[in-house]
mmCIF file of C-alpha atoms and ligand atoms in Angstrom:
data_model
loop_
_atom_site.group_PDB
_atom_site.id
_atom_site.type_symbol
_atom_site.label_atom_id
_atom_site.label_comp_id
_atom_site.label_asym_id
_atom_site.label_seq_id
_atom_site.Cartn_x
_atom_site.Cartn_y
_atom_site.Cartn_z
ATOM 1 C CA UNK A 1234 291.761 91.759 -54.220
ATOM 2 C CA UNK A 1235 294.572 94.379 -54.224
ATOM 3 C CA UNK A 1236 295.678 95.046 -50.645
ATOM 4 C CA UNK A 1237 294.784 98.726 -49.880
ATOM 5 C CA UNK A 1238 294.969 101.481 -47.302
ATOM 6 C CA UNK A 1239 296.080 105.039 -46.784
ATOM 7 C CA UNK A 1240 299.762 104.270 -45.696
ATOM 8 C CA UNK A 1241 301.768 106.588 -48.024
ATOM 9 C CA UNK A 1242 305.103 105.510 -46.459
ATOM 10 C CA UNK A 1243 304.262 101.753 -47.184
ATOM 11 C CA UNK A 1244 303.311 102.771 -50.798
ATOM 12 C CA UNK A 1245 306.631 104.679 -51.283
ATOM 13 C CA UNK A 1246 308.596 101.638 -49.996
ATOM 14 C CA UNK A 1247 306.857 99.431 -52.557
ATOM 15 C CA UNK A 1248 307.704 101.836 -55.410
ATOM 16 C CA UNK A 1249 311.394 102.036 -54.215
ATOM 17 C CA UNK A 1250 311.473 98.176 -54.190
ATOM 18 C CA UNK A 1251 310.208 97.904 -57.794
ATOM 19 C CA UNK A 1252 306.551 97.164 -56.993
ATOM 20 C CA UNK A 1253 303.360 98.646 -58.470
ATOM 21 C CA UNK A 1254 301.143 101.086 -56.566
ATOM 22 C CA UNK A 1255 297.729 102.415 -57.681
ATOM 23 C CA UNK A 1256 297.275 105.897 -56.334
ATOM 24 C CA UNK A 1257 294.746 108.856 -56.583
ATOM 25 C CA UNK A 1258 295.486 111.982 -58.409
ATOM 26 C CA UNK A 1259 293.226 114.941 -58.943
ATOM 27 C CA UNK A 1260 292.372 113.570 -62.450
ATOM 28 C CA UNK A 1261 291.863 109.792 -62.159
ATOM 29 C CA UNK A 1262 293.803 106.992 -60.358
ATOM 30 C CA UNK A 1263 297.129 106.141 -61.712
ATOM 31 C CA UNK A 1264 299.097 102.798 -61.774
ATOM 32 C CA UNK A 1265 302.519 103.727 -60.615
ATOM 33 C CA UNK A 1266 306.054 102.254 -60.828
ATOM 34 C CA UNK A 1267 309.571 103.857 -60.310
ATOM 35 C CA UNK A 1268 310.215 105.603 -63.755
ATOM 36 C CA UNK A 1269 313.761 104.395 -63.954
ATOM 37 C CA UNK A 1270 313.029 100.730 -63.148
ATOM 38 C CA UNK A 1271 312.433 99.153 -66.563
ATOM 39 C CA UNK A 1272 311.270 95.873 -65.056
ATOM 40 C CA UNK A 1273 308.706 97.549 -62.896
ATOM 41 C CA UNK A 1274 307.482 99.728 -65.738
ATOM 42 C CA UNK A 1275 307.104 96.614 -67.856
ATOM 43 C CA UNK A 1276 304.782 95.163 -65.281
ATOM 44 C CA UNK A 1277 302.476 98.137 -65.712
ATOM 45 C CA UNK A 1278 301.885 97.111 -69.258
ATOM 46 C CA UNK A 1279 301.403 93.509 -68.264
ATOM 47 C CA UNK A 1280 298.911 94.393 -65.592
ATOM 48 C CA UNK A 1281 296.956 96.843 -67.729
ATOM 49 C CA UNK A 1282 297.056 94.529 -70.839
ATOM 50 C CA UNK A 1283 298.349 97.670 -72.512
ATOM 51 C CA UNK A 1284 300.153 97.507 -75.947
ATOM 52 C CA UNK A 1285 303.775 98.703 -75.743
ATOM 53 C CA UNK A 1286 303.234 101.302 -78.385
ATOM 54 C CA UNK A 1287 301.369 103.519 -75.918
ATOM 55 C CA UNK A 1288 303.751 105.832 -73.937
ATOM 56 C CA UNK A 1289 303.320 106.567 -70.153
ATOM 57 C CA UNK A 1290 303.156 109.837 -68.315
ATOM 58 C CA UNK A 1291 305.913 110.475 -65.661
ATOM 59 C CA UNK A 1292 304.815 112.077 -62.491
ATOM 60 C CA UNK A 1293 307.140 114.416 -60.523
ATOM 61 C CA UNK A 1294 306.781 116.247 -57.123
ATOM 62 C CA UNK A 1295 309.312 119.043 -57.750
ATOM 63 C CA UNK A 1296 310.479 121.017 -60.672
ATOM 64 C CA UNK A 1297 314.143 119.981 -60.134
ATOM 65 C CA UNK A 1298 313.096 116.371 -61.301
ATOM 66 C CA UNK A 1299 312.557 117.806 -64.760
ATOM 67 C CA UNK A 1300 316.306 117.698 -65.249
ATOM 68 C CA UNK A 1301 316.221 113.980 -64.877
ATOM 69 C CA UNK A 1302 313.722 113.664 -67.624
ATOM 70 C CA UNK A 1303 313.891 116.492 -70.163
ATOM 71 C CA UNK A 1304 316.895 117.021 -72.453
ATOM 72 C CA UNK A 1305 318.560 120.494 -71.901
ATOM 73 C CA UNK A 1306 318.183 122.980 -72.866
ATOM 74 C CA UNK A 1307 314.693 122.762 -71.568
ATOM 75 C CA UNK A 1308 312.360 125.067 -73.522
ATOM 76 C CA UNK A 1309 311.530 128.251 -71.598
ATOM 77 C CA UNK A 1310 307.857 127.618 -72.481
ATOM 78 C CA UNK A 1311 307.999 124.446 -70.093
ATOM 79 C CA UNK A 1312 308.875 126.689 -67.117
ATOM 80 C CA UNK A 1313 306.153 129.196 -68.140
ATOM 81 C CA UNK A 1314 303.584 126.406 -68.377
ATOM 82 C CA UNK A 1315 304.705 124.958 -65.066
ATOM 83 C CA UNK A 1316 304.489 128.159 -63.278
ATOM 84 C CA UNK A 1317 301.019 128.758 -64.518
ATOM 85 C CA UNK A 1318 299.547 125.233 -64.277
ATOM 86 C CA UNK A 1319 301.578 122.985 -61.976
ATOM 87 C CA UNK A 1320 300.813 121.353 -59.757
ATOM 88 C CA UNK A 1321 297.813 120.385 -61.913
ATOM 89 C CA UNK A 1322 296.153 118.548 -64.727
ATOM 90 C CA UNK A 1323 298.560 119.489 -67.511
ATOM 91 C CA UNK A 1324 301.052 117.079 -69.005
ATOM 92 C CA UNK A 1325 304.049 118.404 -71.000
ATOM 93 C CA UNK A 1326 305.664 116.456 -73.847
ATOM 94 C CA UNK A 1327 309.255 117.463 -74.468
ATOM 95 C CA UNK A 1328 312.458 116.053 -75.914
ATOM 96 C CA UNK A 1329 313.609 113.407 -73.377
ATOM 97 C CA UNK A 1330 317.054 112.831 -71.769
ATOM 98 C CA UNK A 1331 318.899 109.733 -72.970
ATOM 99 C CA UNK A 1332 318.584 107.972 -69.642
ATOM 100 C CA UNK A 1333 314.779 107.953 -69.762
ATOM 101 C CA UNK A 1334 313.755 104.287 -70.464
ATOM 102 C CA UNK A 1335 312.347 103.638 -73.954
ATOM 103 C CA UNK A 1336 309.705 101.410 -72.401
ATOM 104 C CA UNK A 1337 308.226 104.612 -70.960
ATOM 105 C CA UNK A 1338 308.161 106.483 -74.216
ATOM 106 C CA UNK A 1339 307.520 103.617 -76.552
ATOM 107 C CA UNK A 1340 310.677 104.526 -78.220
ATOM 108 C CA UNK A 1341 309.828 108.207 -78.921
ATOM 109 C CA UNK A 1342 312.355 110.765 -78.432
ATOM 110 C CA UNK A 1343 310.033 112.697 -76.282
ATOM 111 C CA UNK A 1344 308.686 112.101 -72.788
ATOM 112 C CA UNK A 1345 305.393 113.300 -71.094
ATOM 113 C CA UNK A 1346 305.687 114.809 -67.606
ATOM 114 C CA UNK A 1347 303.279 116.283 -65.051
ATOM 115 C CA UNK A 1348 303.239 117.326 -61.528
ATOM 116 C CA UNK A 1349 299.830 116.299 -59.929
ATOM 117 C CA UNK A 1350 298.039 118.647 -57.440
ATOM 118 C CA UNK A 1351 296.564 115.851 -55.432
ATOM 119 C CA UNK A 1352 298.603 116.039 -52.104
ATOM 120 C CA UNK A 1353 298.627 112.119 -51.546
ATOM 121 C CA UNK A 1354 300.109 111.749 -55.175
ATOM 122 C CA UNK A 1355 302.867 114.433 -54.577
ATOM 123 C CA UNK A 1356 303.610 113.064 -51.157
ATOM 124 C CA UNK A 1357 304.025 109.521 -52.552
ATOM 125 C CA UNK A 1358 306.496 110.715 -55.316
ATOM 126 C CA UNK A 1359 308.323 112.753 -52.596
ATOM 127 C CA UNK A 1360 308.796 109.730 -50.275
ATOM 128 C CA UNK A 1361 309.700 107.464 -53.101
ATOM 129 C CA UNK A 1362 312.355 110.027 -54.037
ATOM 130 C CA UNK A 1363 311.985 109.220 -57.750
ATOM 131 C CA UNK A 1364 309.679 110.251 -60.527
ATOM 132 C CA UNK A 1365 306.729 107.788 -60.879
ATOM 133 C CA UNK A 1366 305.616 106.505 -64.333
ATOM 134 C CA UNK A 1367 301.896 106.017 -64.222
ATOM 135 C CA UNK A 1368 299.062 105.504 -66.803
ATOM 136 C CA UNK A 1369 295.517 105.552 -65.676
ATOM 137 C CA UNK A 1370 294.715 102.489 -63.450
ATOM 138 C CA UNK A 1371 292.337 100.870 -65.752
ATOM 139 C CA UNK A 1372 292.571 97.887 -68.096
ATOM 140 C CA UNK A 1373 293.667 98.978 -71.542
ATOM 141 C CA UNK A 1374 290.682 100.614 -73.497
ATOM 142 C CA UNK A 1375 288.298 100.349 -70.393
ATOM 143 C CA UNK A 1376 286.627 103.145 -68.241
ATOM 144 C CA UNK A 1377 289.093 105.140 -66.271
ATOM 145 C CA UNK A 1378 288.993 104.935 -62.497
ATOM 146 C CA UNK A 1379 288.021 107.700 -60.183
ATOM 147 C CA UNK A 1380 287.321 105.503 -57.127
ATOM 148 C CA UNK A 1381 289.296 102.726 -55.478
ATOM 149 C CA UNK A 1382 286.566 100.208 -56.266
ATOM 150 C CA UNK A 1383 286.968 101.020 -60.016
ATOM 151 C CA UNK A 1384 290.562 100.038 -59.664
ATOM 152 C CA UNK A 1385 289.729 96.727 -57.841
ATOM 153 C CA UNK A 1386 287.262 95.827 -60.419
ATOM 154 C CA UNK A 1387 289.712 96.042 -63.288
ATOM 155 C CA UNK A 1388 293.167 95.137 -61.996
ATOM 156 C CA UNK A 1389 295.107 92.324 -60.285
ATOM 157 C CA UNK A 1390 298.669 91.790 -59.595
ATOM 158 C CA UNK A 1391 299.170 95.268 -58.026
ATOM 159 C CA UNK A 1392 301.124 95.336 -54.760
ATOM 160 C CA UNK A 1393 299.092 98.204 -53.126
ATOM 161 C CA UNK A 1394 296.114 100.472 -53.656
ATOM 162 C CA UNK A 1395 296.720 103.773 -51.917
ATOM 163 C CA UNK A 1396 293.532 105.498 -50.859
ATOM 164 C CA UNK A 1397 292.938 109.036 -49.535
ATOM 165 C CA UNK A 1398 290.220 111.229 -48.212
ATOM 166 C CA UNK A 1399 291.042 113.875 -50.709
ATOM 167 C CA UNK A 1400 288.681 113.625 -53.751
ATOM 168 C CA UNK A 1401 289.613 112.905 -57.296
ATOM 169 C CA UNK A 1402 288.015 116.166 -58.171
ATOM 170 C CA UNK A 1403 288.571 116.609 -61.826
ATOM 171 C CA UNK A 1404 287.518 113.152 -63.071
ATOM 172 C CA UNK A 1405 289.078 113.121 -66.484
ATOM 173 C CA UNK A 1406 292.703 112.693 -67.550
ATOM 174 C CA UNK A 1407 295.078 115.636 -67.834
ATOM 175 C CA UNK A 1408 295.429 117.878 -70.852
ATOM 176 C CA UNK A 1409 298.556 116.648 -72.854
ATOM 177 C CA UNK A 1410 300.491 119.307 -74.718
ATOM 178 C CA UNK A 1411 303.434 118.929 -77.018
ATOM 179 C CA UNK A 1412 306.016 121.730 -76.980
ATOM 180 C CA UNK A 1413 307.060 123.010 -80.363
ATOM 181 C CA UNK A 1414 309.314 126.024 -79.870
ATOM 182 C CA UNK A 1415 307.154 128.784 -78.472
ATOM 183 C CA UNK A 1416 303.859 127.021 -79.196
ATOM 184 C CA UNK A 1417 302.087 124.093 -77.562
ATOM 185 C CA UNK A 1418 299.884 121.635 -79.318
ATOM 186 C CA UNK A 1419 297.081 120.091 -77.537
ATOM 187 C CA UNK A 1420 297.441 116.217 -78.061
ATOM 188 C CA UNK A 1421 294.629 115.295 -75.664
ATOM 189 C CA UNK A 1422 291.933 117.685 -74.344
ATOM 190 C CA UNK A 1423 291.434 117.900 -70.616
ATOM 191 C CA UNK A 1424 290.312 120.396 -67.883
ATOM 192 C CA UNK A 1425 292.955 122.899 -69.010
ATOM 193 C CA UNK A 1426 291.465 124.132 -72.131
ATOM 194 C CA UNK A 1427 292.824 125.952 -75.236
ATOM 195 C CA UNK A 1428 291.194 129.135 -73.873
ATOM 196 C CA UNK A 1429 292.996 128.709 -70.527
ATOM 197 C CA UNK A 1430 296.277 128.574 -72.347
ATOM 198 C CA UNK A 1431 295.684 131.454 -74.630
ATOM 199 C CA UNK A 1432 294.107 133.655 -71.977
ATOM 200 C CA UNK A 1433 297.445 133.268 -70.050
ATOM 201 C CA UNK A 1434 299.423 134.528 -73.148
ATOM 202 C CA UNK A 1435 300.488 131.087 -74.248
ATOM 203 C CA UNK A 1436 300.537 130.407 -77.947
ATOM 204 C CA UNK A 1437 298.440 127.299 -78.299
ATOM 205 C CA UNK A 1438 296.686 125.189 -80.918
ATOM 206 C CA UNK A 1439 294.813 121.994 -81.246
ATOM 207 C CA UNK A 1440 296.261 120.669 -84.427
ATOM 208 C CA UNK A 1441 295.184 116.995 -85.032
ATOM 209 C CA UNK A 1442 297.488 116.491 -87.950
ATOM 210 C CA UNK A 1443 300.598 117.488 -86.068
ATOM 211 C CA UNK A 1444 299.344 115.517 -83.089
ATOM 212 C CA UNK A 1445 299.054 112.263 -85.125
ATOM 213 C CA UNK A 1446 302.589 112.892 -86.488
ATOM 214 C CA UNK A 1447 303.870 113.375 -83.045
ATOM 215 C CA UNK A 1448 302.549 110.068 -81.994
ATOM 216 C CA UNK A 1449 300.387 107.202 -82.879
ATOM 217 C CA UNK A 1450 298.930 106.216 -79.509
ATOM 218 C CA UNK A 1451 295.678 105.186 -77.846
ATOM 219 C CA UNK A 1452 295.485 108.573 -76.437
ATOM 220 C CA UNK A 1453 294.452 109.364 -80.055
ATOM 221 C CA UNK A 1454 292.708 106.101 -80.838
ATOM 222 C CA UNK A 1455 289.092 106.224 -81.818
ATOM 223 C CA UNK A 1456 287.896 103.683 -79.235
ATOM 224 C CA UNK A 1457 288.876 104.012 -75.556
ATOM 225 C CA UNK A 1458 287.329 104.505 -72.089
ATOM 226 C CA UNK A 1459 284.620 101.965 -73.129
ATOM 227 C CA UNK A 1460 282.095 100.251 -70.880
ATOM 228 C CA UNK A 1461 281.612 96.528 -71.403
ATOM 229 C CA UNK A 1462 277.941 97.220 -72.645
ATOM 230 C CA UNK A 1463 276.812 99.137 -75.754
ATOM 231 C CA UNK A 1464 276.809 102.935 -75.109
ATOM 232 C CA UNK A 1465 274.605 105.298 -77.203
ATOM 233 C CA UNK A 1466 274.852 109.002 -77.318
ATOM 234 C CA UNK A 1467 271.705 111.297 -77.627
ATOM 235 C CA UNK A 1468 271.343 114.901 -77.809
ATOM 236 C CA UNK A 1469 267.518 115.079 -77.302
ATOM 237 C CA UNK A 1470 265.951 112.616 -74.944
ATOM 238 C CA UNK A 1471 264.438 109.787 -76.973
ATOM 239 C CA UNK A 1472 260.677 109.159 -76.351
ATOM 240 C CA UNK A 1473 261.196 105.476 -75.716
ATOM 241 C CA UNK A 1474 264.132 103.394 -74.576
ATOM 242 C CA UNK A 1475 264.669 99.665 -74.955
ATOM 243 C CA UNK A 1476 263.920 97.629 -71.747
ATOM 244 C CA UNK A 1477 266.931 97.268 -69.512
ATOM 245 C CA UNK A 1478 268.258 100.674 -70.323
ATOM 246 C CA UNK A 1479 270.489 102.931 -68.092
ATOM 247 C CA UNK A 1480 270.342 106.671 -68.917
ATOM 248 C CA UNK A 1481 273.123 109.167 -68.099
ATOM 249 C CA UNK A 1482 272.044 112.903 -68.110
ATOM 250 C CA UNK A 1483 273.710 116.124 -67.133
ATOM 251 C CA UNK A 1484 270.853 117.923 -65.429
ATOM 252 C CA UNK A 1485 267.764 117.253 -63.244
ATOM 253 C CA UNK A 1486 265.358 118.796 -65.671
ATOM 254 C CA UNK A 1487 264.300 115.610 -67.296
ATOM 255 C CA UNK A 1488 261.284 113.570 -66.152
ATOM 256 C CA UNK A 1489 262.583 110.103 -66.593
ATOM 257 C CA UNK A 1490 260.310 107.064 -66.185
ATOM 258 C CA UNK A 1491 260.726 105.371 -62.763
ATOM 259 C CA UNK A 1492 261.547 101.942 -64.299
ATOM 260 C CA UNK A 1493 264.595 103.242 -65.959
ATOM 261 C CA UNK A 1494 267.904 103.430 -64.019
ATOM 262 C CA UNK A 1495 269.310 106.963 -64.229
ATOM 263 C CA UNK A 1496 272.633 108.665 -63.271
ATOM 264 C CA UNK A 1497 272.674 112.377 -63.064
ATOM 265 C CA UNK A 1498 276.230 113.729 -63.378
ATOM 266 C CA UNK A 1499 275.249 117.380 -62.438
ATOM 267 C CA UNK A 1500 271.971 118.935 -61.308
ATOM 268 C CA UNK A 1501 272.359 122.029 -63.351
ATOM 269 C CA UNK A 1502 274.596 121.116 -66.274
ATOM 270 C CA UNK A 1503 277.854 122.404 -64.765
ATOM 271 C CA UNK A 1504 280.796 121.220 -66.979
ATOM 272 C CA UNK A 1505 283.280 120.654 -64.137
ATOM 273 C CA UNK A 1506 280.718 118.477 -62.356
ATOM 274 C CA UNK A 1507 279.925 116.530 -65.424
ATOM 275 C CA UNK A 1508 283.675 115.787 -65.904
ATOM 276 C CA UNK A 1509 284.089 114.878 -62.328
ATOM 277 C CA UNK A 1510 281.182 112.425 -62.380
ATOM 278 C CA UNK A 1511 281.354 110.990 -65.974
ATOM 279 C CA UNK A 1512 283.554 107.924 -65.440
ATOM 280 C CA UNK A 1513 281.741 107.070 -62.142
ATOM 281 C CA UNK A 1514 278.408 107.182 -63.996
ATOM 282 C CA UNK A 1515 279.675 104.854 -66.733
ATOM 283 C CA UNK A 1516 281.067 102.415 -64.119
ATOM 284 C CA UNK A 1517 277.819 102.471 -62.348
ATOM 285 C CA UNK A 1518 275.938 101.500 -65.408
ATOM 286 C CA UNK A 1519 278.559 98.964 -66.336
ATOM 287 C CA UNK A 1520 278.231 97.228 -62.792
ATOM 288 C CA UNK A 1521 274.417 97.214 -62.665
ATOM 289 C CA UNK A 1522 273.448 93.704 -63.876
ATOM 290 C CA UNK A 1523 269.831 94.932 -64.695
ATOM 291 C CA UNK A 1524 271.229 97.210 -67.349
ATOM 292 C CA UNK A 1525 272.036 95.949 -70.893
ATOM 293 C CA UNK A 1526 272.326 99.241 -72.819
ATOM 294 C CA UNK A 1527 273.594 102.561 -71.769
ATOM 295 C CA UNK A 1528 272.408 105.969 -73.116
ATOM 296 C CA UNK A 1529 274.343 109.127 -72.503
ATOM 297 C CA UNK A 1530 273.511 112.792 -73.188
ATOM 298 C CA UNK A 1531 275.957 114.703 -75.234
ATOM 299 C CA UNK A 1532 277.338 118.115 -74.153
ATOM 300 C CA UNK A 1533 278.327 121.160 -76.072
ATOM 301 C CA UNK A 1534 281.954 121.067 -77.224
ATOM 302 C CA UNK A 1535 283.082 124.204 -75.551
ATOM 303 C CA UNK A 1536 285.728 124.623 -72.952
ATOM 304 C CA UNK A 1537 285.983 121.340 -70.843
ATOM 305 C CA UNK A 1538 283.087 120.134 -72.877
ATOM 306 C CA UNK A 1539 285.698 119.276 -75.668
ATOM 307 C CA UNK A 1540 287.478 116.923 -73.209
ATOM 308 C CA UNK A 1541 284.270 115.392 -72.043
ATOM 309 C CA UNK A 1542 282.992 114.740 -75.570
ATOM 310 C CA UNK A 1543 286.446 113.318 -76.383
ATOM 311 C CA UNK A 1544 285.880 110.642 -73.732
ATOM 312 C CA UNK A 1545 282.217 110.119 -74.508
ATOM 313 C CA UNK A 1546 282.726 109.652 -78.252
ATOM 314 C CA UNK A 1547 285.582 107.281 -77.763
ATOM 315 C CA UNK A 1548 283.752 105.262 -75.148
ATOM 316 C CA UNK A 1549 280.661 105.105 -77.554
ATOM 317 C CA UNK A 1550 282.832 104.558 -80.682
ATOM 318 C CA UNK A 1551 281.264 101.137 -81.534
ATOM 319 C CA UNK A 1552 277.803 102.507 -81.502
ATOM 320 C CA UNK A 1553 278.281 106.106 -82.429
ATOM 321 C CA UNK A 1554 275.695 108.179 -84.254
ATOM 322 C CA UNK A 1555 272.809 105.755 -83.545
ATOM 323 C CA UNK A 1556 270.703 108.004 -81.338
ATOM 324 C CA UNK A 1557 272.089 111.440 -82.178
HETATM 325 O O1 LIG B 671 295.611 112.510 -65.811
HETATM 326 C C1 LIG B 671 296.447 111.890 -66.254
HETATM 327 O O2 LIG B 671 297.202 112.145 -67.172
HETATM 328 C C2 LIG B 671 296.552 110.406 -65.864
HETATM 329 C C3 LIG B 671 296.985 110.396 -64.238
HETATM 330 C C4 LIG B 671 297.314 109.054 -63.787
HETATM 331 O O3 LIG B 671 298.054 111.226 -64.161
HETATM 332 N N1 LIG B 671 297.420 109.558 -66.530
HETATM 333 C C5 LIG B 671 297.023 109.199 -67.846
HETATM 334 O O4 LIG B 671 297.948 108.373 -68.459
HETATM 335 O O5 LIG B 671 295.978 109.479 -68.351
HETATM 336 P P1 LIG B 671 297.626 107.399 -69.797
HETATM 337 O O6 LIG B 671 298.796 106.497 -69.840
HETATM 338 O O7 LIG B 671 296.291 106.779 -69.582
HETATM 339 O O8 LIG B 671 297.772 108.400 -70.905
HETATM 340 C C6 LIG B 671 298.929 108.683 -71.421
HETATM 341 C C7 LIG B 671 298.855 109.369 -72.732
HETATM 342 C C8 LIG B 671 299.233 108.561 -74.051
HETATM 343 O O9 LIG B 671 298.089 107.732 -74.471
HETATM 344 C C9 LIG B 671 299.586 109.621 -74.984
HETATM 345 O O10 LIG B 671 298.318 110.169 -75.599
HETATM 346 C C10 LIG B 671 300.204 110.686 -74.069
HETATM 347 O O11 LIG B 671 299.684 110.428 -72.826
HETATM 348 N N2 LIG B 671 301.652 110.567 -74.138
HETATM 349 C C11 LIG B 671 302.467 110.041 -73.320
HETATM 350 N N3 LIG B 671 303.746 110.155 -73.749
HETATM 351 C C12 LIG B 671 303.744 110.832 -74.881
HETATM 352 C C13 LIG B 671 304.682 111.275 -75.781
HETATM 353 N N4 LIG B 671 305.978 111.055 -75.559
HETATM 354 N N5 LIG B 671 304.214 111.997 -76.809
HETATM 355 C C14 LIG B 671 303.026 112.171 -77.091
HETATM 356 N N6 LIG B 671 301.968 111.839 -76.265
HETATM 357 C C15 LIG B 671 302.381 111.140 -75.163
HETATM 358 MG MG1 LIG B 672 294.405 106.003 -69.835
#
């Protein structure tokens, strides 16, 4: 079991000493190490069993720290995005400074940075006095963690698990955008949507072709976020389910049989609530020994629904289309 507690000072000392700390952010739990300590960052890959071609996100607590990470001149669009959306669930990919370790960027000439809004996360970075590299604190390819127990279930070899009373309120990973002059391209959908960007006067697109040129990484892999049991998507509730099924729905309008385990992510189909409870519902089904097959309702691909379905389709990749 990973030692845990809410001692931010202790967690910061561990980061400074080159250790690993799992910590909450507003999106999901991260597994952090000092971004400029290559050995510590290498241990993140080891603990997560993550392939080294998948670059990490660097977390900052103040805008000045951008100068340690992004090559100057920093595109004006970066500051515009930062002003609008930081601290918050937006990750910006920009040309990196030479000193940023290759292990963070998988040898790419760009680095991904975000300033989290979760106060515990920001305080940790502030006290560690260094940007913190942190992927989500799950094993590679598995369900992302939104609760401390999700981290405990999947990881060992971590020095400390920092907890907090403040909720992980968004529940899915940040939106990742690559800067290309005055335009940003969405590489991974998240709670900040294309509409949020364009409504704020930002030129934005979601160009898959450009994205796959920018990087070949599991953020873009077809299978990811997967539970250890078959997961099937459905759009209309099937009349019968196999025995030992667990069902995830997004409203309380269904009359589900008593003998079937059910998780309701949102009583009235509210997208932000569905996102917040999505990974938790998958963990719950994965952990229940009486469940062999998981069924999940799809949502409309609008707004945050795009990010939700990105996660659901990747989690269900191996069984996709069966019940649609
Ligand atoms: O919400 C989040 O972003 C969470 C919390 C902990 O902050 N972190 C997270 O990290 O989701 P991770 O490692 O699971 O996802 C990192 C993804 C990569 O898979 C890739 O898609 C993208 O960020 N990425 C990182 N560096 C990149 C780069 N230089 N170019 C393009 N994409 C990059
Ligand atoms: Mg991840």
